[in-house]
CSV table of C-alpha atoms in Angstrom, one decimal:
chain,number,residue,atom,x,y,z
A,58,UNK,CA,-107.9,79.6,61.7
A,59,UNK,CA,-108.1,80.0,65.5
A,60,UNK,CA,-111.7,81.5,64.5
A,61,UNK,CA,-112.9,78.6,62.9
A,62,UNK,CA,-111.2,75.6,66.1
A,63,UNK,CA,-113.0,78.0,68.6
A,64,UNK,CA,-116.6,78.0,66.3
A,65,UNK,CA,-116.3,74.1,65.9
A,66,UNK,CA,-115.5,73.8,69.6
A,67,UNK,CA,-118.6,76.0,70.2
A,68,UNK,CA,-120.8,74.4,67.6
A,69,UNK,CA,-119.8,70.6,69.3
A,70,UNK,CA,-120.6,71.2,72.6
A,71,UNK,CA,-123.9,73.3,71.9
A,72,UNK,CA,-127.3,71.4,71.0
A,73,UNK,CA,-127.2,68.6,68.3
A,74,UNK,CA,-123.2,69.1,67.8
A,75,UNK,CA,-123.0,65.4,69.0
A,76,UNK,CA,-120.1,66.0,71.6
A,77,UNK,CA,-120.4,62.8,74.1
A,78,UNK,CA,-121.5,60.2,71.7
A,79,UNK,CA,-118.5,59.0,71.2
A,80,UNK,CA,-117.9,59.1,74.5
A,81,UNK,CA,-121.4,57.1,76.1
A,82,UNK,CA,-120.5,54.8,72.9
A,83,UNK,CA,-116.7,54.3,74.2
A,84,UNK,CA,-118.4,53.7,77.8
A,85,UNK,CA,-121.1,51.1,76.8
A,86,UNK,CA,-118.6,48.9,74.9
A,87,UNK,CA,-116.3,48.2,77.7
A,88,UNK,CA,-119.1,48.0,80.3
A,89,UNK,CA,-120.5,45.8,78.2
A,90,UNK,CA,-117.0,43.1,77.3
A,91,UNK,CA,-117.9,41.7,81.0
A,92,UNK,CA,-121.2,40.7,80.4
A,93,UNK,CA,-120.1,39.0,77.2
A,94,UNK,CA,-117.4,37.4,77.7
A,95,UNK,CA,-117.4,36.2,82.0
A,96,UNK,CA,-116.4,38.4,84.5
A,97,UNK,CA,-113.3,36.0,85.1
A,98,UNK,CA,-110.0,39.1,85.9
A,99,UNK,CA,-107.8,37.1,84.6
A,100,UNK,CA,-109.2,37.0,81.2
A,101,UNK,CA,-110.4,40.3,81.5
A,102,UNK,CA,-106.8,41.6,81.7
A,103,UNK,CA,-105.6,39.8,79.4
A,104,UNK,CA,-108.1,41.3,76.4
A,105,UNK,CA,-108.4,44.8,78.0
A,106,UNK,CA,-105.8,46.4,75.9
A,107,UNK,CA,-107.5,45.3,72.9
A,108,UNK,CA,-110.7,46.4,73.7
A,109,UNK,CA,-109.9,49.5,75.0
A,110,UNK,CA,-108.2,50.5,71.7
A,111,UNK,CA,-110.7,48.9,69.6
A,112,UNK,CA,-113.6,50.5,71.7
A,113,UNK,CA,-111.8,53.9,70.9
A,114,UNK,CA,-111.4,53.5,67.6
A,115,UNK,CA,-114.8,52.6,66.8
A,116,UNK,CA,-116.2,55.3,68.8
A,117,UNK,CA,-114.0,57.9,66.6
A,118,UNK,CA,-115.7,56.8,63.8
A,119,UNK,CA,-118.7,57.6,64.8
A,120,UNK,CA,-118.0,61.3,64.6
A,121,UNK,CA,-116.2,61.3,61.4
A,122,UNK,CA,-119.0,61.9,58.9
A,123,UNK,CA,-119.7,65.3,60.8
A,124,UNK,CA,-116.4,66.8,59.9
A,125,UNK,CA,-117.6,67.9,56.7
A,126,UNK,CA,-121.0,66.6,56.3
A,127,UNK,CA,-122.9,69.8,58.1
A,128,UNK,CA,-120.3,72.2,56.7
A,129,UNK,CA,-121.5,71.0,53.1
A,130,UNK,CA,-125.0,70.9,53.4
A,131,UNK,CA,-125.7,74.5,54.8
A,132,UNK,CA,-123.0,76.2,52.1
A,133,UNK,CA,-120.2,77.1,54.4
A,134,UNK,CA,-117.6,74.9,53.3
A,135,UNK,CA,-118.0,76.8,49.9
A,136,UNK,CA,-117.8,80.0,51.4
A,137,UNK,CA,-114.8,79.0,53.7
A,138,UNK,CA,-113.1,77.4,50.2
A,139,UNK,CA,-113.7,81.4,48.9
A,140,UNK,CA,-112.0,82.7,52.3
A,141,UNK,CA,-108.5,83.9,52.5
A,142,UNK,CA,-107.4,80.6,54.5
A,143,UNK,CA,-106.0,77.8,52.8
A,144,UNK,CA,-108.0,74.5,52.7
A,145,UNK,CA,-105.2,72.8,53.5
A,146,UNK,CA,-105.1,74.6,57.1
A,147,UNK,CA,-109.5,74.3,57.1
A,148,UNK,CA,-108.8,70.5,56.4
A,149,UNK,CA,-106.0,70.5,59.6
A,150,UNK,CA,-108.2,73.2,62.0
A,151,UNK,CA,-111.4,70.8,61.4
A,152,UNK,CA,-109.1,67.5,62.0
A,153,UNK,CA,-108.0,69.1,65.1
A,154,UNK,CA,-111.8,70.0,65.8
A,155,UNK,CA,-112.4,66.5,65.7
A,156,UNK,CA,-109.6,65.2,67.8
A,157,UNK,CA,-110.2,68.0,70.5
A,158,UNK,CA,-114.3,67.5,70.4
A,159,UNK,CA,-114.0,63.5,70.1
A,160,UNK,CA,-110.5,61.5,70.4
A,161,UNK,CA,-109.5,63.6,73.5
A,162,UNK,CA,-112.4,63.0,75.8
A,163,UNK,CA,-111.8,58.9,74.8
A,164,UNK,CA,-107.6,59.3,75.9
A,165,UNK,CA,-108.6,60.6,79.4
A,166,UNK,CA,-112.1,57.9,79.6
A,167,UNK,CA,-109.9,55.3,78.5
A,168,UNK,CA,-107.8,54.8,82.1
A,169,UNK,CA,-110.7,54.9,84.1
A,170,UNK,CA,-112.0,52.4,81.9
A,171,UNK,CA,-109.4,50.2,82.0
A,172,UNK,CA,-110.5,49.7,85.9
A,173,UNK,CA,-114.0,47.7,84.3
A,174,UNK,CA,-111.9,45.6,82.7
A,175,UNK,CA,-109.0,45.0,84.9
A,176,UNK,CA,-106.2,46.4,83.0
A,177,UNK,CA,-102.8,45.3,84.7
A,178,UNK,CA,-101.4,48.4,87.0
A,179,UNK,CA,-98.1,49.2,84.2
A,180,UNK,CA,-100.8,49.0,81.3
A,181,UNK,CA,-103.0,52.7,82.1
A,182,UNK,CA,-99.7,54.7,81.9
A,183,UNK,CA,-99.0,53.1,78.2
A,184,UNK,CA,-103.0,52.6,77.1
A,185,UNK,CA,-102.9,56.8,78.1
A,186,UNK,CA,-99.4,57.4,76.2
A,187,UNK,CA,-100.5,55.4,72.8
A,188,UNK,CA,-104.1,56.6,72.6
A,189,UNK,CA,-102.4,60.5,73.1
A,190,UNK,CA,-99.9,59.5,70.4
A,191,UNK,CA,-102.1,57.3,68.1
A,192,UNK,CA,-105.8,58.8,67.8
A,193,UNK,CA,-104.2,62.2,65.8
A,194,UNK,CA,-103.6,59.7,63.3
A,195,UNK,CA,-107.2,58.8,63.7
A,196,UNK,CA,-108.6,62.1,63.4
A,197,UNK,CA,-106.4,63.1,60.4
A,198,UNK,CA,-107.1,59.6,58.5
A,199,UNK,CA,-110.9,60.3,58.9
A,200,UNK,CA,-110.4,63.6,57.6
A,201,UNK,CA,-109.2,62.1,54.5
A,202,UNK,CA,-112.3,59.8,54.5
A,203,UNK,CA,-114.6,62.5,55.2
A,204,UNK,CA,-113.3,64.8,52.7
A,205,UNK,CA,-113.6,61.7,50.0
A,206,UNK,CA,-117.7,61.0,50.6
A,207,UNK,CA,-118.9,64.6,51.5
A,208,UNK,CA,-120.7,65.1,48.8
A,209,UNK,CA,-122.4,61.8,49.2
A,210,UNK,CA,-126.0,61.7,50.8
A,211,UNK,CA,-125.4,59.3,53.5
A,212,UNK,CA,-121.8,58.6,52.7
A,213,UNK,CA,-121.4,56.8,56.1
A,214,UNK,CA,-121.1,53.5,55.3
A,215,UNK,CA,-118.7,54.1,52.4
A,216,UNK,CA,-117.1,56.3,54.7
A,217,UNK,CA,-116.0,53.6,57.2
A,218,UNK,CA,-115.4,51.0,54.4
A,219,UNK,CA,-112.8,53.6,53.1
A,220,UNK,CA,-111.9,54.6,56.6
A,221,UNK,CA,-111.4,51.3,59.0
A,222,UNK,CA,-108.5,49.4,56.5
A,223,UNK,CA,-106.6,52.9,56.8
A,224,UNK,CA,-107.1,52.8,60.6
A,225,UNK,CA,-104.9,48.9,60.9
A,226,UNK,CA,-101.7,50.4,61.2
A,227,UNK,CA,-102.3,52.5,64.2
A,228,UNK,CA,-105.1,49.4,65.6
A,229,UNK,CA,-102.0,47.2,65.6
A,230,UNK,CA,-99.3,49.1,66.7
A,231,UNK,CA,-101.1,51.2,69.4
A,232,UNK,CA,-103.2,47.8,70.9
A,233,UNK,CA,-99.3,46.1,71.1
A,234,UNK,CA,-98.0,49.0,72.9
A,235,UNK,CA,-100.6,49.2,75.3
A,236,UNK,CA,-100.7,45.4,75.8
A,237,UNK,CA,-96.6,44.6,76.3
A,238,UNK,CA,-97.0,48.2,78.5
A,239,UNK,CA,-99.7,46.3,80.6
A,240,UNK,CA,-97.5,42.9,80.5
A,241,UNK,CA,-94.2,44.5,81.4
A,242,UNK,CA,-92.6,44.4,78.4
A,243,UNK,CA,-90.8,46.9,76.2
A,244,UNK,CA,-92.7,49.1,74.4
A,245,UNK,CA,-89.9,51.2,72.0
A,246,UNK,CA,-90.6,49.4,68.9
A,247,UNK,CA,-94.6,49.6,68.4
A,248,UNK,CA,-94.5,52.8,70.5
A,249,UNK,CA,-92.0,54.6,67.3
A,250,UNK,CA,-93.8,53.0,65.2
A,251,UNK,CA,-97.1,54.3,66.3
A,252,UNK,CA,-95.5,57.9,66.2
A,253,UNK,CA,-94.1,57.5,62.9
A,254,UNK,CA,-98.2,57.0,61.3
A,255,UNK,CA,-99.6,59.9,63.7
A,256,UNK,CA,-96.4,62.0,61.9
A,257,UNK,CA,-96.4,60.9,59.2
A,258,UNK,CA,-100.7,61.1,58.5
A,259,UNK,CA,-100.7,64.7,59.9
A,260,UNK,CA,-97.5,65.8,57.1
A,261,UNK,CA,-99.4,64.0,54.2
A,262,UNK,CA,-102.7,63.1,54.8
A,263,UNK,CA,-104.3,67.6,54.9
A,264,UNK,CA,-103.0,68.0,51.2
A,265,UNK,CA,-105.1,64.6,50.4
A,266,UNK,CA,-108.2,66.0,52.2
A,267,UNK,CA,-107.8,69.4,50.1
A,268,UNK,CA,-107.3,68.2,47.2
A,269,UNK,CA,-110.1,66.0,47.2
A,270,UNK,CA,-112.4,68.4,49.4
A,271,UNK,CA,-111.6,70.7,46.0
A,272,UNK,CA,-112.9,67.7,43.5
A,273,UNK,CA,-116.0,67.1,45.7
A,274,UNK,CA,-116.6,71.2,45.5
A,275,UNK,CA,-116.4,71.4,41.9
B,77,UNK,CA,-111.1,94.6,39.2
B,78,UNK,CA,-112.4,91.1,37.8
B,79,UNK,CA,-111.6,90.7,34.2
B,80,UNK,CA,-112.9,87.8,32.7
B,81,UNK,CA,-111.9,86.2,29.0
B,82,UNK,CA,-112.8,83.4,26.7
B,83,UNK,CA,-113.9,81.8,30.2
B,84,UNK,CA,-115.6,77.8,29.0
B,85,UNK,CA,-117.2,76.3,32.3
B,86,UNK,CA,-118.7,72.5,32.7
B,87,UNK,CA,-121.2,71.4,35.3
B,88,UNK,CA,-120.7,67.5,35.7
B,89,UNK,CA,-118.0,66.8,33.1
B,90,UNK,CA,-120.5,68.6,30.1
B,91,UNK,CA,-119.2,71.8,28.9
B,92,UNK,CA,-122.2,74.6,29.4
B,93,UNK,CA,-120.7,77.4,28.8
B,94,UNK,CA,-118.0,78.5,26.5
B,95,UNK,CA,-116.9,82.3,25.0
B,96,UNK,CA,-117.7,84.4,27.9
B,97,UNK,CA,-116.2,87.6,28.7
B,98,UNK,CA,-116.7,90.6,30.6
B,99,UNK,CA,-114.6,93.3,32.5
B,100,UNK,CA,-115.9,94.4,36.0
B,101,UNK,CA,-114.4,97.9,37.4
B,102,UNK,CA,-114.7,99.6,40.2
B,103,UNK,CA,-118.7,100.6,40.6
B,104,UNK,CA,-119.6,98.4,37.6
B,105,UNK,CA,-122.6,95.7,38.4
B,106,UNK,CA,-123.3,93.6,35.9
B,107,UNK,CA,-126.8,90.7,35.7
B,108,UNK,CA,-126.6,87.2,34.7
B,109,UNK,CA,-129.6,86.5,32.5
B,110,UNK,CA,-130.6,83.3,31.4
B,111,UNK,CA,-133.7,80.4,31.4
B,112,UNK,CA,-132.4,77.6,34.6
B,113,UNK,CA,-129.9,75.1,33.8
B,114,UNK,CA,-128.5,78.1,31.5
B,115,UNK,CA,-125.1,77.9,33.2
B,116,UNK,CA,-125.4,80.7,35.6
B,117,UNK,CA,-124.4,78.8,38.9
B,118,UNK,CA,-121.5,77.3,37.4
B,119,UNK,CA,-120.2,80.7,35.7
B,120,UNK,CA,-120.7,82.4,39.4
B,121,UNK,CA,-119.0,79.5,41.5
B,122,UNK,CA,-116.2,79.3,38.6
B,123,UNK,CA,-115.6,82.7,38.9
B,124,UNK,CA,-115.6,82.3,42.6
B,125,UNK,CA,-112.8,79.9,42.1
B,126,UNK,CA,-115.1,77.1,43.5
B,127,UNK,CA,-114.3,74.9,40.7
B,128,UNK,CA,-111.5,75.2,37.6
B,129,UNK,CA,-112.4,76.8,34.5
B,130,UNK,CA,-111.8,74.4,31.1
B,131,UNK,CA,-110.3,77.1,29.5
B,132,UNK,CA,-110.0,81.1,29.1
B,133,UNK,CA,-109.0,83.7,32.0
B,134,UNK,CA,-109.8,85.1,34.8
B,135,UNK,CA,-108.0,87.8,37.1
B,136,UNK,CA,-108.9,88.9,40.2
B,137,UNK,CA,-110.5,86.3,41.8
B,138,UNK,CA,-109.1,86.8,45.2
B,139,UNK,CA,-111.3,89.9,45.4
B,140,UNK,CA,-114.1,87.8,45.5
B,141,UNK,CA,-116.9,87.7,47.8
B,142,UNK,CA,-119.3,84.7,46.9
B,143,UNK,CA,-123.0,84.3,48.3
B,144,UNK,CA,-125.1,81.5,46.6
B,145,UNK,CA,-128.3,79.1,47.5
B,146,UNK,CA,-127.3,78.5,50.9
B,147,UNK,CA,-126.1,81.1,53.4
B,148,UNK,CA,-123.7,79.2,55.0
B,149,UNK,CA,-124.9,79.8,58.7
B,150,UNK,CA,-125.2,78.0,61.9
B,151,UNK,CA,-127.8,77.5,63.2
B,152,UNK,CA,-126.7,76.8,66.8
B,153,UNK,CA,-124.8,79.9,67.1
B,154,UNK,CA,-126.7,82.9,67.5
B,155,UNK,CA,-126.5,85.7,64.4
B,156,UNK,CA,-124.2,88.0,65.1
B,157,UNK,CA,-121.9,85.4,66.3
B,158,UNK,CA,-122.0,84.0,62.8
B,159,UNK,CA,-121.2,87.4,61.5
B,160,UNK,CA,-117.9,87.6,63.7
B,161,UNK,CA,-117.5,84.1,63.2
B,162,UNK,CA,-116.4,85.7,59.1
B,163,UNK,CA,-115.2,88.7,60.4
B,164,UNK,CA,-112.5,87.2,61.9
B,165,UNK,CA,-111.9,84.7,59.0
B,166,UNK,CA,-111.8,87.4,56.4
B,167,UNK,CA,-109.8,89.6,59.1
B,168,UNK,CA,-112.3,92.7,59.6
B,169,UNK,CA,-113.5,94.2,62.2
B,170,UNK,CA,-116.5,94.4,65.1
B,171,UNK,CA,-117.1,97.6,63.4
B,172,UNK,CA,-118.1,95.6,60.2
B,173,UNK,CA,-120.0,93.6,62.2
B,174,UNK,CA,-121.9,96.0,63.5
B,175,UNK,CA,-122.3,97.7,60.2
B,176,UNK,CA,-123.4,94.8,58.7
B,177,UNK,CA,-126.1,94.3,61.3
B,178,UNK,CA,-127.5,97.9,60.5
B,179,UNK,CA,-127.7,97.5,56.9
B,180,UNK,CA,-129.8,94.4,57.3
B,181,UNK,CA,-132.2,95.5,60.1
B,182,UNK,CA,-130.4,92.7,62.1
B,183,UNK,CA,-129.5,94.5,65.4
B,184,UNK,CA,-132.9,93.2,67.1
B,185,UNK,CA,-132.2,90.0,66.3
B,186,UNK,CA,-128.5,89.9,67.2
B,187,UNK,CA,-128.8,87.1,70.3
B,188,UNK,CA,-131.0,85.2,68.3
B,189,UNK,CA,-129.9,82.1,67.2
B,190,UNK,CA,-129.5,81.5,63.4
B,191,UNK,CA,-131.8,78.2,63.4
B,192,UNK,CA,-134.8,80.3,65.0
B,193,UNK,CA,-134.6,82.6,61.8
B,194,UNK,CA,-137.6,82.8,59.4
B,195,UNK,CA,-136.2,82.3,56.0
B,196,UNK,CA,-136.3,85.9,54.7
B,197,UNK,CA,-134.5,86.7,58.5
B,198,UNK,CA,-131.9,83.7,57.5
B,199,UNK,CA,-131.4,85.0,53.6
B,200,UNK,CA,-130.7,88.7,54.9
B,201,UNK,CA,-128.4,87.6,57.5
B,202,UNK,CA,-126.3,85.7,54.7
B,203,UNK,CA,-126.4,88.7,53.0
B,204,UNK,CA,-125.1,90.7,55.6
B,205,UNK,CA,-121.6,88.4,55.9
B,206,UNK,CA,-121.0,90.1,52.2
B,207,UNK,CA,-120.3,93.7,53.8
B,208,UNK,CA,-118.2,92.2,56.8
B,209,UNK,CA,-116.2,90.1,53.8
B,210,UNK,CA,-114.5,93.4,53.4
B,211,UNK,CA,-114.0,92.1,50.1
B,212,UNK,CA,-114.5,94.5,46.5
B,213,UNK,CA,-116.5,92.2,44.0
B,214,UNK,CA,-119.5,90.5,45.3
B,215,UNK,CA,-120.8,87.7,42.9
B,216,UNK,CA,-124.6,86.6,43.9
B,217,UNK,CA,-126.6,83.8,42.9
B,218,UNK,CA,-130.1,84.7,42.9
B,219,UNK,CA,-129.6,86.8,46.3
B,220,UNK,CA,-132.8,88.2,46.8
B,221,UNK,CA,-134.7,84.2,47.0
B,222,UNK,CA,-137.4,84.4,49.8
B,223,UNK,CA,-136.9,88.2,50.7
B,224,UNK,CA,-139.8,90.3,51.5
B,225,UNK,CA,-140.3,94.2,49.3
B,226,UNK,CA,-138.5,95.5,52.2
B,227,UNK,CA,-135.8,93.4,52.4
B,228,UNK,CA,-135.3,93.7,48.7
B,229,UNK,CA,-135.1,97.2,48.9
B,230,UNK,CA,-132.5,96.9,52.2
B,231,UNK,CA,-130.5,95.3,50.0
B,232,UNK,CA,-130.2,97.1,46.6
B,233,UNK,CA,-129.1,100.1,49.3
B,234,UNK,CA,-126.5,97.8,50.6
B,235,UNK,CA,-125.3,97.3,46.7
B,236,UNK,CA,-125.7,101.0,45.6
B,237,UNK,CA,-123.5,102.0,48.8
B,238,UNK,CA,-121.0,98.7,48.1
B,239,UNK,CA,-121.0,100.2,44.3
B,240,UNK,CA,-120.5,103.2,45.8
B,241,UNK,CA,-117.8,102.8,47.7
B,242,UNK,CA,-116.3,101.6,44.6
B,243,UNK,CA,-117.1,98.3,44.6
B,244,UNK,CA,-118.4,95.9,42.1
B,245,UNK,CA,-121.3,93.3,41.5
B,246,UNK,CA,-121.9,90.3,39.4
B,247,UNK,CA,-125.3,89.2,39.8
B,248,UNK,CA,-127.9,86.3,38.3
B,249,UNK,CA,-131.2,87.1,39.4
B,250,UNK,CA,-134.3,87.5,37.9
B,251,UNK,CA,-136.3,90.4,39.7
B,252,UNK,CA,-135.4,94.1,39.2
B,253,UNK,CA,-133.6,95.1,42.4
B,254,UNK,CA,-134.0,98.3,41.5
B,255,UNK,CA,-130.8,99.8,40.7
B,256,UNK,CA,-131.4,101.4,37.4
B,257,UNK,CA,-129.8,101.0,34.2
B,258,UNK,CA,-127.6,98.2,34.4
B,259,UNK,CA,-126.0,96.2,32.1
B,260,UNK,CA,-127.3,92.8,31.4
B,261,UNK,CA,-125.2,89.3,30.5
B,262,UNK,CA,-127.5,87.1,28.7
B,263,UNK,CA,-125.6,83.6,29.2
B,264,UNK,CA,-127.9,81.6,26.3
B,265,UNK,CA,-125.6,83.4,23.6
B,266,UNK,CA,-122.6,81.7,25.0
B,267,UNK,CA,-124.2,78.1,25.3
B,268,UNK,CA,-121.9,75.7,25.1
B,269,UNK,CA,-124.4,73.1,23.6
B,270,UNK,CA,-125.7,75.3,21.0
B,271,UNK,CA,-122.3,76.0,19.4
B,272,UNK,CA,-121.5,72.1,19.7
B,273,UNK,CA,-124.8,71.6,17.8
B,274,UNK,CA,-123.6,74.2,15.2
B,275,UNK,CA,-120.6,72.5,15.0
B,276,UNK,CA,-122.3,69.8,14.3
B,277,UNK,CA,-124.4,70.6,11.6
B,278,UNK,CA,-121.6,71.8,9.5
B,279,UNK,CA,-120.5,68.3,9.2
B,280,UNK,CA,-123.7,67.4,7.9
């Protein structure tokens, strides 16, 4: 298990693993919100929380097809179906992959992004906190979507159909914590909430992704 | 070691093969024959657990160490890091490792990475993560694809020392890799089709 996190971590940040384009993607949506919609602060703050969480979300998805995808086409995912590790834990170790290699770079951007777009002081503390606690369930989900269209050539766009309803839950919940966190309000409600889809995608959602990573084997 | 009975088998939702048995002991290597589309693949990656049998038995599957079209390497990590990369998945050893990079002439290459391979180079160096499997029965599909004389011959030594060592082999291939008399599966008598048409006729 710890084999395979450290050989994904190695394989991302080597050439062509497509570690950082999530990141520059993250990067050139909220540079680019001022431009579009008037570099007026006021209004600025008031949508920051949503883009910011949108931005992040989007730019998870981008990495999602890879989970699998590479693993498929050059015959390892068989041979690591034939290894002694469950593929329950390969689904969980490669959804971890992902967060580590892709989510995690976006929860520390995502503060010093918030500066671009004005984020009220209280908000970076909360738009940090929900991001930590909300993108596992981001990771895991498109887990579940990439393990559903890997054997598909070019399963992307079917991948983020499948993937982006899945994905509302933690939209709304983590967007309204980081925005009543940047008004001043209380956050307990959304912020439990949002905990109780990353916990509750990362018990269910690996036995999902092997079951159907075993269908799409066959 | 692998024991094998009344095993049916379907590629795509069509039943291809049905009938098949055979018992695999320690030393025992035993050759898939048949024309392609004959049902080969799908009785290799079956037996490799890779997908569920419709019906019949199988035992010892766990001991199974599956190789088929595609290596399985990466090609941004250099070749001996893909060989420890399996090592420590299938829990063996460096000394595997570096046993495994002997067998296949691989030791000069070690540093390389996997994508700068030729093919025959890639082919032997996914045949060289079946010795650091550790595991008994290797089942190959067409192993020896785009290997040189040479490395042909490399690799019916790694086989007859695997065999030795008491281990056992279940092969489709279609050269001689030169390891004597061995006994040969031809998978055309168990055709699933042809019995269906058979079937068939008799309600003619």
């Amino acid at each position: 298990m710890k084999a395979l996190l450290w050989r994904d971590l190695a394989l991302a940040v080597r050439a062509g693993g497509g570690f950082g384009l999530g990141l520059s993607f993250f990067l050139i949506v909220t540079v680019m919100v001022p431009f579009s919609v008037g570099p007026e602060t006021a209004r600025l703050s008031v949508i920051a929380p949503g883009i910011l969480w949108l931005g992040a979300l989007l730019a998870c998805l981008l990495s999602l097809d890879r989970i699998f995808a590479l693993d498929f086409e050059d015959g390892s995912l068989d041979l690591l179906a034939t290894a002694p590790l469950p593929l329950e834990g390969i689904v969980t170790v490669k959804a971890l992959a992902h967060w580590l290699t892709s989510a995690l770079p976006l929860v520390i951007a995502a503060p010093a992004l918030g500066v671009f777009l004005n984020l009220p002081g209280p908000g970076f503390i909360w738009l940090f906190l929900s991001l930590l606690i909300g993108t596992p369930a981001l990771s895991v989900i498109g887990s579940f979507g990439a393990a559903l269209t890997v054997g598909l050539k070019r399963g992307g766009l079917l991948l983020s159909l499948l993937v982006l309803p899945l994905y509302v839950p933690t939209l709304i919940f983590g967007a309204e914590v980081a925005r009543r966190g940047a008004e001043g309000l209380a956050v307990e409600t959304p912020l439990l909430m949002l905990a109780g889809i990353s916990a509750g995608a990362l018990a269910l959602l690996p036995f999902a992704s092997a079951a159907v990573l075993r269908v799409n084997l066959r | 070691m692998l024991k094998v009975s009344d095993l049916a088998v379907s590629r795509g939702g069509v039943p291809v093969l049905s009938g098949v048995g055979f018992h695999l002991g320690a030393g025992d290597a035993l050759v898939l024959r048949g024309p392609n589309g004959s049902g080969k693949t799908t009785l290799l990656r079956t037996v490799a657990g890779l997908q569920p049998p419709l019906s019949g038995e199988m035992m010892g599957r766990d001991q199974v160490a599956y190789a088929g079209h595609a290596d399985g390497l990466k090609s941004a990590l250099t070749v001996s890091e893909n060989l420890t990369f399996w090592a420590s998945v299938f829990g063996t050893g460096r000394a595997q490792v570096a046993a495994a990079l002997s067998a296949f002439e691989l030791e000069a290459l070690d540093d390389r990475r996997a994508g700068n391979l030729s093919a025959g180079q890639k082919r032997r160096l996914g045949l060289a993560r079946l010795l650091v499997t550790g595991r008994p029965v290797w089942v190959l599909d067409e192993p020896t694809v785009s290997l040189d004389v040479a490395a042909v011959g490399l690799f019916a030594d790694a086989v007859r020392s695997h065999l030795g060592q008491g281990g056992a082999l279940l092969v489709a291939t279609h050269v001689d890799l030169g390891l004597g008399e061995v006994p040969v599966l031809d998978v055309t008598a168990y055709s699933a089709a042809s019995r269906i048409s058979a079937a068939d006729e008799a309600f003619l």
